[in-house]
mmCIF file of C-alpha atoms and ligand atoms in Angstrom:
data_model
loop_
_atom_site.group_PDB
_atom_site.id
_atom_site.type_symbol
_atom_site.label_atom_id
_atom_site.label_comp_id
_atom_site.label_asym_id
_atom_site.label_seq_id
_atom_site.Cartn_x
_atom_site.Cartn_y
_atom_site.Cartn_z
ATOM 1 C CA MET A 1 -0.334 0.014 -0.394
ATOM 2 C CA PRO A 2 1.531 3.625 -1.128
ATOM 3 C CA GLU A 3 1.622 5.904 1.642
ATOM 4 C CA LEU A 4 2.568 9.253 2.315
ATOM 5 C CA PRO A 5 6.262 9.126 0.480
ATOM 6 C CA GLU A 6 5.156 7.154 -2.173
ATOM 7 C CA VAL A 7 2.094 9.325 -3.034
ATOM 8 C CA GLN A 8 4.033 12.496 -2.977
ATOM 9 C CA ALA A 9 6.701 10.733 -5.859
ATOM 10 C CA LEU A 10 3.196 9.963 -7.233
ATOM 11 C CA VAL A 11 3.091 13.581 -7.368
ATOM 12 C CA ASP A 12 5.472 15.316 -7.873
ATOM 13 C CA PHE A 13 5.584 12.449 -11.115
ATOM 14 C CA LEU A 14 2.481 13.202 -12.713
ATOM 15 C CA ALA A 15 3.216 16.400 -11.917
ATOM 16 C CA GLU A 16 5.872 16.353 -14.001
ATOM 17 C CA ARG A 17 4.327 14.166 -16.988
ATOM 18 C CA THR A 18 1.054 16.088 -17.463
ATOM 19 C CA ASP A 19 2.678 19.867 -17.047
ATOM 20 C CA GLY A 20 0.491 21.625 -20.205
ATOM 21 C CA LEU A 21 -1.261 18.617 -20.564
ATOM 22 C CA ALA A 22 -5.248 18.298 -20.977
ATOM 23 C CA ILE A 23 -8.103 14.374 -19.927
ATOM 24 C CA THR A 24 -9.269 13.858 -23.023
ATOM 25 C CA LYS A 25 -11.166 10.759 -21.856
ATOM 26 C CA VAL A 26 -11.543 9.017 -18.742
ATOM 27 C CA GLU A 27 -13.126 5.515 -18.857
ATOM 28 C CA LEU A 28 -14.606 3.818 -15.880
ATOM 29 C CA ALA A 29 -13.537 -0.022 -16.345
ATOM 30 C CA SER A 30 -14.841 -0.514 -12.506
ATOM 31 C CA PHE A 31 -17.768 1.602 -11.763
ATOM 32 C CA SER A 32 -18.137 1.229 -8.022
ATOM 33 C CA VAL A 33 -14.471 2.475 -8.779
ATOM 34 C CA LEU A 34 -16.061 5.509 -9.055
ATOM 35 C CA LYS A 35 -17.270 7.254 -5.592
ATOM 36 C CA THR A 36 -19.394 10.144 -6.945
ATOM 37 C CA PHE A 37 -22.039 10.738 -9.317
ATOM 38 C CA ASP A 38 -22.503 14.663 -10.205
ATOM 39 C CA PRO A 39 -19.725 15.856 -11.628
ATOM 40 C CA PRO A 40 -19.876 12.989 -14.298
ATOM 41 C CA PRO A 41 -16.288 11.531 -15.509
ATOM 42 C CA GLN A 42 -17.062 13.362 -18.953
ATOM 43 C CA ALA A 43 -16.813 17.145 -16.949
ATOM 44 C CA LEU A 44 -13.067 16.288 -16.461
ATOM 45 C CA GLU A 45 -13.194 15.989 -20.998
ATOM 46 C CA GLY A 46 -11.562 18.459 -22.610
ATOM 47 C CA SER A 47 -9.945 20.531 -18.389
ATOM 48 C CA PRO A 48 -5.836 21.318 -18.998
ATOM 49 C CA ILE A 49 -4.586 19.690 -16.089
ATOM 50 C CA ASP A 50 -3.916 22.291 -13.369
ATOM 51 C CA GLY A 51 -1.904 20.845 -10.073
ATOM 52 C CA VAL A 52 -1.812 17.002 -8.771
ATOM 53 C CA SER A 53 -1.346 17.612 -4.938
ATOM 54 C CA ARG A 54 -1.807 15.556 -2.335
ATOM 55 C CA HIS A 55 -4.347 14.621 0.867
ATOM 56 C CA GLY A 56 -2.925 12.603 3.320
ATOM 57 C CA LYS A 57 -2.957 9.273 0.992
ATOM 58 C CA PHE A 58 -5.339 10.781 -1.552
ATOM 59 C CA LEU A 59 -4.247 12.128 -4.784
ATOM 60 C CA ASP A 60 -6.177 15.327 -6.180
ATOM 61 C CA ILE A 61 -5.397 15.877 -9.974
ATOM 62 C CA ASP A 62 -6.556 19.683 -10.822
ATOM 63 C CA ALA A 63 -8.498 20.265 -14.083
ATOM 64 C CA ASP A 64 -9.839 23.427 -14.793
ATOM 65 C CA GLY A 65 -11.520 23.634 -11.079
ATOM 66 C CA VAL A 66 -13.278 19.723 -11.275
ATOM 67 C CA HIS A 67 -10.906 17.466 -9.078
ATOM 68 C CA LEU A 68 -10.093 13.653 -9.753
ATOM 69 C CA ILE A 69 -9.342 12.753 -6.358
ATOM 70 C CA PHE A 70 -7.834 8.716 -5.978
ATOM 71 C CA HIS A 71 -6.773 6.746 -2.432
ATOM 72 C CA LEU A 72 -5.603 3.146 -4.280
ATOM 73 C CA ALA A 73 -5.753 1.663 -0.599
ATOM 74 C CA ARG A 74 -3.563 -1.482 -0.272
ATOM 75 C CA ALA A 75 -3.870 -2.964 -3.614
ATOM 76 C CA GLY A 76 -4.641 -0.306 -6.218
ATOM 77 C CA TRP A 77 -1.786 1.003 -7.656
ATOM 78 C CA LEU A 78 -0.721 3.553 -11.215
ATOM 79 C CA ARG A 79 0.465 2.850 -14.158
ATOM 80 C CA TRP A 80 1.693 5.492 -16.304
ATOM 81 C CA SER A 81 1.455 5.097 -19.947
ATOM 82 C CA GLU A 82 4.168 7.241 -22.503
ATOM 83 C CA GLN A 83 1.447 5.875 -24.840
ATOM 84 C CA LEU A 84 -1.883 4.348 -24.203
ATOM 85 C CA PRO A 85 -3.015 1.842 -26.472
ATOM 86 C CA THR A 86 -6.250 2.653 -28.105
ATOM 87 C CA THR A 87 -8.270 -0.111 -27.327
ATOM 88 C CA VAL A 88 -11.533 0.803 -24.642
ATOM 89 C CA VAL A 89 -10.545 -0.870 -21.484
ATOM 90 C CA ARG A 90 -13.571 -3.151 -20.581
ATOM 91 C CA PRO A 91 -15.421 -3.594 -17.715
ATOM 92 C CA GLY A 92 -14.152 -6.998 -15.951
ATOM 93 C CA LYS A 93 -11.675 -7.951 -18.017
ATOM 94 C CA SER A 94 -8.451 -6.534 -16.593
ATOM 95 C CA PRO A 95 -6.860 -5.610 -13.440
ATOM 96 C CA ILE A 96 -7.795 -2.291 -14.770
ATOM 97 C CA ALA A 97 -10.450 0.426 -13.085
ATOM 98 C CA LEU A 98 -10.131 3.181 -14.766
ATOM 99 C CA ARG A 99 -8.189 4.575 -17.326
ATOM 100 C CA VAL A 100 -7.602 8.046 -17.704
ATOM 101 C CA ARG A 101 -6.166 9.691 -21.663
ATOM 102 C CA LEU A 102 -4.082 12.433 -21.899
ATOM 103 C CA SER A 103 -3.515 15.251 -24.844
ATOM 104 C CA ASP A 104 -0.639 13.955 -25.754
ATOM 105 C CA GLY A 105 -1.209 10.141 -26.531
ATOM 106 C CA SER A 106 -0.057 9.783 -22.846
ATOM 107 C CA GLY A 107 -2.614 8.879 -19.191
ATOM 108 C CA PHE A 108 -2.358 6.243 -16.952
ATOM 109 C CA ASP A 109 -4.854 3.613 -15.697
ATOM 110 C CA LEU A 110 -5.257 2.874 -12.190
ATOM 111 C CA THR A 111 -5.314 -0.335 -11.018
ATOM 112 C CA GLU A 112 -5.640 -3.457 -8.064
ATOM 113 C CA ALA A 113 -5.229 -6.895 -7.839
ATOM 114 C CA GLY A 114 -7.154 -9.327 -6.017
ATOM 115 C CA THR A 115 -10.740 -9.018 -5.235
ATOM 116 C CA LYS A 116 -11.271 -6.719 -2.258
ATOM 117 C CA LYS A 117 -12.083 -3.718 -3.940
ATOM 118 C CA SER A 118 -10.890 -0.936 -1.826
ATOM 119 C CA LEU A 119 -9.423 1.408 -4.910
ATOM 120 C CA ALA A 120 -11.662 4.844 -4.667
ATOM 121 C CA ALA A 121 -12.062 7.526 -7.007
ATOM 122 C CA TYR A 122 -14.533 10.854 -6.321
ATOM 123 C CA ILE A 123 -14.582 13.703 -9.011
ATOM 124 C CA VAL A 124 -15.788 15.834 -7.321
ATOM 125 C CA ARG A 125 -15.771 20.563 -7.540
ATOM 126 C CA ASP A 126 -14.179 21.136 -3.026
ATOM 127 C CA PRO A 127 -11.429 17.942 -2.349
ATOM 128 C CA ARG A 128 -13.752 18.187 1.015
ATOM 129 C CA GLU A 129 -16.498 17.323 -0.769
ATOM 130 C CA VAL A 130 -14.826 13.361 -0.524
ATOM 131 C CA PRO A 131 -14.910 13.027 3.170
ATOM 132 C CA GLY A 132 -11.635 10.903 3.862
ATOM 133 C CA VAL A 133 -10.327 14.241 2.936
ATOM 134 C CA SER A 134 -12.040 16.093 4.948
ATOM 135 C CA ARG A 135 -11.452 14.357 8.350
ATOM 136 C CA LEU A 136 -7.854 13.756 7.569
ATOM 137 C CA GLY A 137 -5.752 15.479 10.534
ATOM 138 C CA PRO A 138 -2.301 17.177 9.997
ATOM 139 C CA ASP A 139 0.188 15.993 8.041
ATOM 140 C CA PRO A 140 3.073 15.386 10.043
ATOM 141 C CA LEU A 141 6.118 17.036 7.008
ATOM 142 C CA ALA A 142 3.704 20.184 7.013
ATOM 143 C CA ASP A 143 6.117 22.905 7.948
ATOM 144 C CA ASP A 144 3.252 24.090 11.108
ATOM 145 C CA PHE A 145 3.356 20.742 12.428
ATOM 146 C CA THR A 146 5.640 21.025 15.506
ATOM 147 C CA ARG A 147 6.771 18.692 18.312
ATOM 148 C CA GLU A 148 4.144 20.888 20.357
ATOM 149 C CA GLU A 149 1.003 19.879 18.135
ATOM 150 C CA PHE A 150 2.553 16.206 17.984
ATOM 151 C CA GLY A 151 2.112 16.336 21.123
ATOM 152 C CA ARG A 152 -1.039 17.050 21.665
ATOM 153 C CA LEU A 153 -3.000 14.415 19.088
ATOM 154 C CA LEU A 154 -0.960 12.200 21.693
ATOM 155 C CA GLU A 155 -3.112 14.156 25.460
ATOM 156 C CA GLY A 156 -4.484 12.097 26.936
ATOM 157 C CA ARG A 157 -5.666 8.949 24.220
ATOM 158 C CA ARG A 158 -5.647 5.589 26.112
ATOM 159 C CA MET A 159 -4.993 4.447 22.484
ATOM 160 C CA GLN A 160 -2.048 2.311 21.300
ATOM 161 C CA ILE A 161 0.660 4.603 20.134
ATOM 162 C CA LYS A 162 0.475 1.807 16.710
ATOM 163 C CA GLY A 163 -2.859 2.358 15.707
ATOM 164 C CA LEU A 164 -2.548 6.286 16.668
ATOM 165 C CA LEU A 165 -0.181 6.465 13.997
ATOM 166 C CA ARG A 166 -1.902 4.611 10.977
ATOM 167 C CA ASP A 167 -5.946 7.144 12.475
ATOM 168 C CA GLN A 168 -5.869 9.366 9.405
ATOM 169 C CA GLU A 169 -8.060 11.992 11.791
ATOM 170 C CA VAL A 170 -4.946 11.801 13.815
ATOM 171 C CA ILE A 171 -1.889 12.274 11.437
ATOM 172 C CA ALA A 172 -2.453 12.294 7.850
ATOM 173 C CA GLY A 173 -0.448 9.586 5.086
ATOM 174 C CA VAL A 174 0.991 7.241 7.721
ATOM 175 C CA GLY A 175 0.514 3.345 7.184
ATOM 176 C CA ASN A 176 1.164 0.151 8.426
ATOM 177 C CA ALA A 177 4.424 0.076 6.858
ATOM 178 C CA TYR A 178 6.005 3.425 7.814
ATOM 179 C CA SER A 179 4.686 3.144 11.534
ATOM 180 C CA ASP A 180 6.206 -0.476 11.946
ATOM 181 C CA GLU A 181 9.952 1.856 11.180
ATOM 182 C CA ILE A 182 8.669 5.242 12.774
ATOM 183 C CA LEU A 183 8.462 2.935 15.951
ATOM 184 C CA HIS A 184 11.399 1.191 15.328
ATOM 185 C CA VAL A 185 13.186 4.681 15.451
ATOM 186 C CA ALA A 186 12.061 5.525 17.703
ATOM 187 C CA LYS A 187 12.789 2.514 20.122
ATOM 188 C CA VAL A 188 8.610 2.403 21.297
ATOM 189 C CA SER A 189 6.677 -0.715 21.270
ATOM 190 C CA PRO A 190 3.517 -0.717 19.151
ATOM 191 C CA PHE A 191 1.330 -1.552 21.543
ATOM 192 C CA ALA A 192 2.728 1.630 23.996
ATOM 193 C CA ILE A 193 -0.235 3.903 24.702
ATOM 194 C CA ALA A 194 -0.016 6.584 22.905
ATOM 195 C CA GLY A 195 -1.327 9.425 26.331
ATOM 196 C CA SER A 196 0.816 7.754 28.652
ATOM 197 C CA LEU A 197 4.427 7.812 27.068
ATOM 198 C CA PRO A 198 6.985 10.398 28.579
ATOM 199 C CA VAL A 199 8.288 13.793 27.404
ATOM 200 C CA GLU A 200 11.591 12.470 26.109
ATOM 201 C CA VAL A 201 10.071 9.610 24.302
ATOM 202 C CA VAL A 202 7.291 11.849 22.564
ATOM 203 C CA ASP A 203 10.339 14.211 21.334
ATOM 204 C CA ARG A 204 12.119 10.236 19.769
ATOM 205 C CA LEU A 205 8.856 10.066 17.521
ATOM 206 C CA TYR A 206 7.716 13.286 16.142
ATOM 207 C CA ALA A 207 11.578 13.342 15.445
ATOM 208 C CA ALA A 208 11.297 9.826 14.134
ATOM 209 C CA LEU A 209 8.246 10.551 12.627
ATOM 210 C CA ARG A 210 9.384 13.427 11.102
ATOM 211 C CA ASP A 211 12.944 11.872 9.384
ATOM 212 C CA THR A 212 11.725 8.637 8.459
ATOM 213 C CA LEU A 213 9.035 10.497 6.344
ATOM 214 C CA SER A 214 10.799 12.875 4.982
ATOM 215 C CA GLY A 215 13.692 10.235 4.586
ATOM 216 C CA ALA A 216 11.315 8.272 2.537
ATOM 217 C CA VAL A 217 10.203 10.919 -0.063
ATOM 218 C CA ARG A 218 13.670 11.969 -0.257
ATOM 219 C CA THR A 219 14.390 8.151 -1.744
ATOM 220 C CA ALA A 220 10.925 8.103 -4.048
ATOM 221 C CA SER A 221 11.112 11.197 -4.969
ATOM 222 C CA GLY A 222 12.156 11.299 -8.895
ATOM 223 C CA LYS A 223 10.916 7.611 -9.217
ATOM 224 C CA PRO A 224 8.914 6.289 -12.508
ATOM 225 C CA ALA A 225 6.036 5.498 -11.204
ATOM 226 C CA ALA A 226 7.123 1.542 -11.638
ATOM 227 C CA GLU A 227 9.860 1.877 -9.436
ATOM 228 C CA LEU A 228 8.323 2.498 -6.420
ATOM 229 C CA LYS A 229 7.023 -0.443 -5.029
ATOM 230 C CA ASP A 230 10.247 -1.954 -4.803
ATOM 231 C CA ALA A 231 11.487 1.592 -3.476
ATOM 232 C CA LYS A 232 9.343 1.457 -0.647
ATOM 233 C CA ARG A 233 9.950 -2.466 -0.200
ATOM 234 C CA ALA A 234 13.862 -2.284 -0.250
ATOM 235 C CA GLY A 235 14.163 0.865 2.521
ATOM 236 C CA MET A 236 12.281 -1.395 5.269
ATOM 237 C CA ARG A 237 13.918 -1.679 8.735
ATOM 238 C CA VAL A 238 11.511 -4.062 10.033
ATOM 239 C CA HIS A 239 8.608 -4.405 8.350
ATOM 240 C CA GLY A 240 8.054 -6.416 6.312
ATOM 241 C CA ARG A 241 11.026 -8.661 7.621
ATOM 242 C CA THR A 242 10.143 -11.280 9.500
ATOM 243 C CA GLY A 243 12.679 -14.287 11.190
ATOM 244 C CA GLN A 244 15.559 -10.944 9.368
ATOM 245 C CA THR A 245 18.233 -9.209 11.402
ATOM 246 C CA CYS A 246 17.977 -5.634 13.139
ATOM 247 C CA PRO A 247 20.170 -3.520 11.747
ATOM 248 C CA GLU A 248 20.027 -1.890 14.834
ATOM 249 C CA CYS A 249 21.331 -4.900 17.371
ATOM 250 C CA GLY A 250 21.005 -7.910 15.459
ATOM 251 C CA ASP A 251 18.674 -8.651 16.945
ATOM 252 C CA VAL A 252 15.794 -11.218 15.255
ATOM 253 C CA VAL A 253 13.148 -8.292 13.304
ATOM 254 C CA ARG A 254 9.228 -10.631 14.701
ATOM 255 C CA GLU A 255 5.895 -10.309 14.292
ATOM 256 C CA VAL A 256 2.317 -10.040 15.437
ATOM 257 C CA SER A 257 -0.518 -10.682 13.140
ATOM 258 C CA PHE A 258 -3.899 -9.538 13.754
ATOM 259 C CA HIS A 259 -6.933 -11.504 11.134
ATOM 260 C CA ASP A 260 -5.771 -9.600 7.969
ATOM 261 C CA THR A 261 -3.157 -7.416 8.353
ATOM 262 C CA SER A 262 0.295 -8.355 10.847
ATOM 263 C CA LEU A 263 3.342 -5.896 12.338
ATOM 264 C CA GLN A 264 6.713 -5.960 12.458
ATOM 265 C CA TYR A 265 9.074 -4.795 15.285
ATOM 266 C CA CYS A 266 12.948 -5.713 17.707
ATOM 267 C CA ALA A 267 11.825 -6.669 20.893
ATOM 268 C CA THR A 268 16.074 -5.938 21.739
ATOM 269 C CA CYS A 269 14.907 -2.133 20.789
ATOM 270 C CA GLN A 270 11.228 -1.922 20.892
ATOM 271 C CA THR A 271 10.270 -4.048 24.347
ATOM 272 C CA GLY A 272 12.999 -3.982 26.466
ATOM 273 C CA GLY A 273 13.605 -7.562 24.810
ATOM 274 C CA LYS A 274 9.900 -9.304 25.779
ATOM 275 C CA PRO A 275 8.614 -10.801 22.295
ATOM 276 C CA LEU A 276 4.920 -10.132 22.968
ATOM 277 C CA ALA A 277 2.231 -12.105 22.693
ATOM 278 C CA ASP A 278 0.698 -12.933 19.121
ATOM 279 C CA ARG A 279 -2.905 -14.161 18.846
ATOM 280 C CA ARG A 280 -2.247 -16.598 16.101
ATOM 281 C CA MET A 281 1.222 -18.159 18.076
ATOM 282 C CA SER A 282 -0.706 -18.605 20.859
ATOM 283 C CA LYS A 283 -3.140 -19.912 19.154
ATOM 284 C CA LEU A 284 -0.909 -22.505 17.541
ATOM 285 C CA LEU A 285 0.216 -23.298 21.280
ATOM 286 C CA LYS A 286 -3.211 -23.441 22.923
HETATM 287 ZN ZN1 ZN B 1 16.926 -3.934 17.340
#
């Protein structure tokens, strides 16, 4: 799943590639992907692209005041093509959900792998009409996202820090992968209660949040869309690396699995050497 750094890289990539171009056609291959009905897709056609931006993990293409906004979710991706095939995409025949053609013959497909469909696109006149956008918390890389503001977000929260970092209504743009990374850098247990963290731990966490995300943005920026997924995977310290060696201390990277997700962490670095209970493991041991 693309998170803030990959989405920012897609924004930069699209902004460069679509500069001076107009949208000529929007083809829907999956009708469930478009969550809005007014304005219709035709409202984008013939409109020059004025800008590409990001709200958390949402991409926003502004075409003359009409916004095409999309969220790639867990299995969605953007596939850029310098020369799109002229054939019309057909519903149900491929992973393509939506195709956008541009005035020089280039364009992109939004694709989604797997059966659980959660890729979502919206066509609106104001980005705030998208519920997921209007509810977003502050952007952690914004200049005015200070240590004080981060502290306020944690205050009184009886929630595990891992869940809080992933909550888009608290902080926009962090998902499962980067929250694992941030917690590992800050040496904080994913299950620590957000509102109970000592001041110096909040300091470390704030620094880890900003450094990890800005470092990942630097790594991702300038890479073509097709290379972003591999670049993200390659840059991970603990996320997705169960059983491998912690780059900090040499301990083994452990995992806690849930019914449809898992987190990775290092016990030596983050939990005082004590492995966290893993529901799947304890179920197997019963
Ligand atoms: Zn470690």
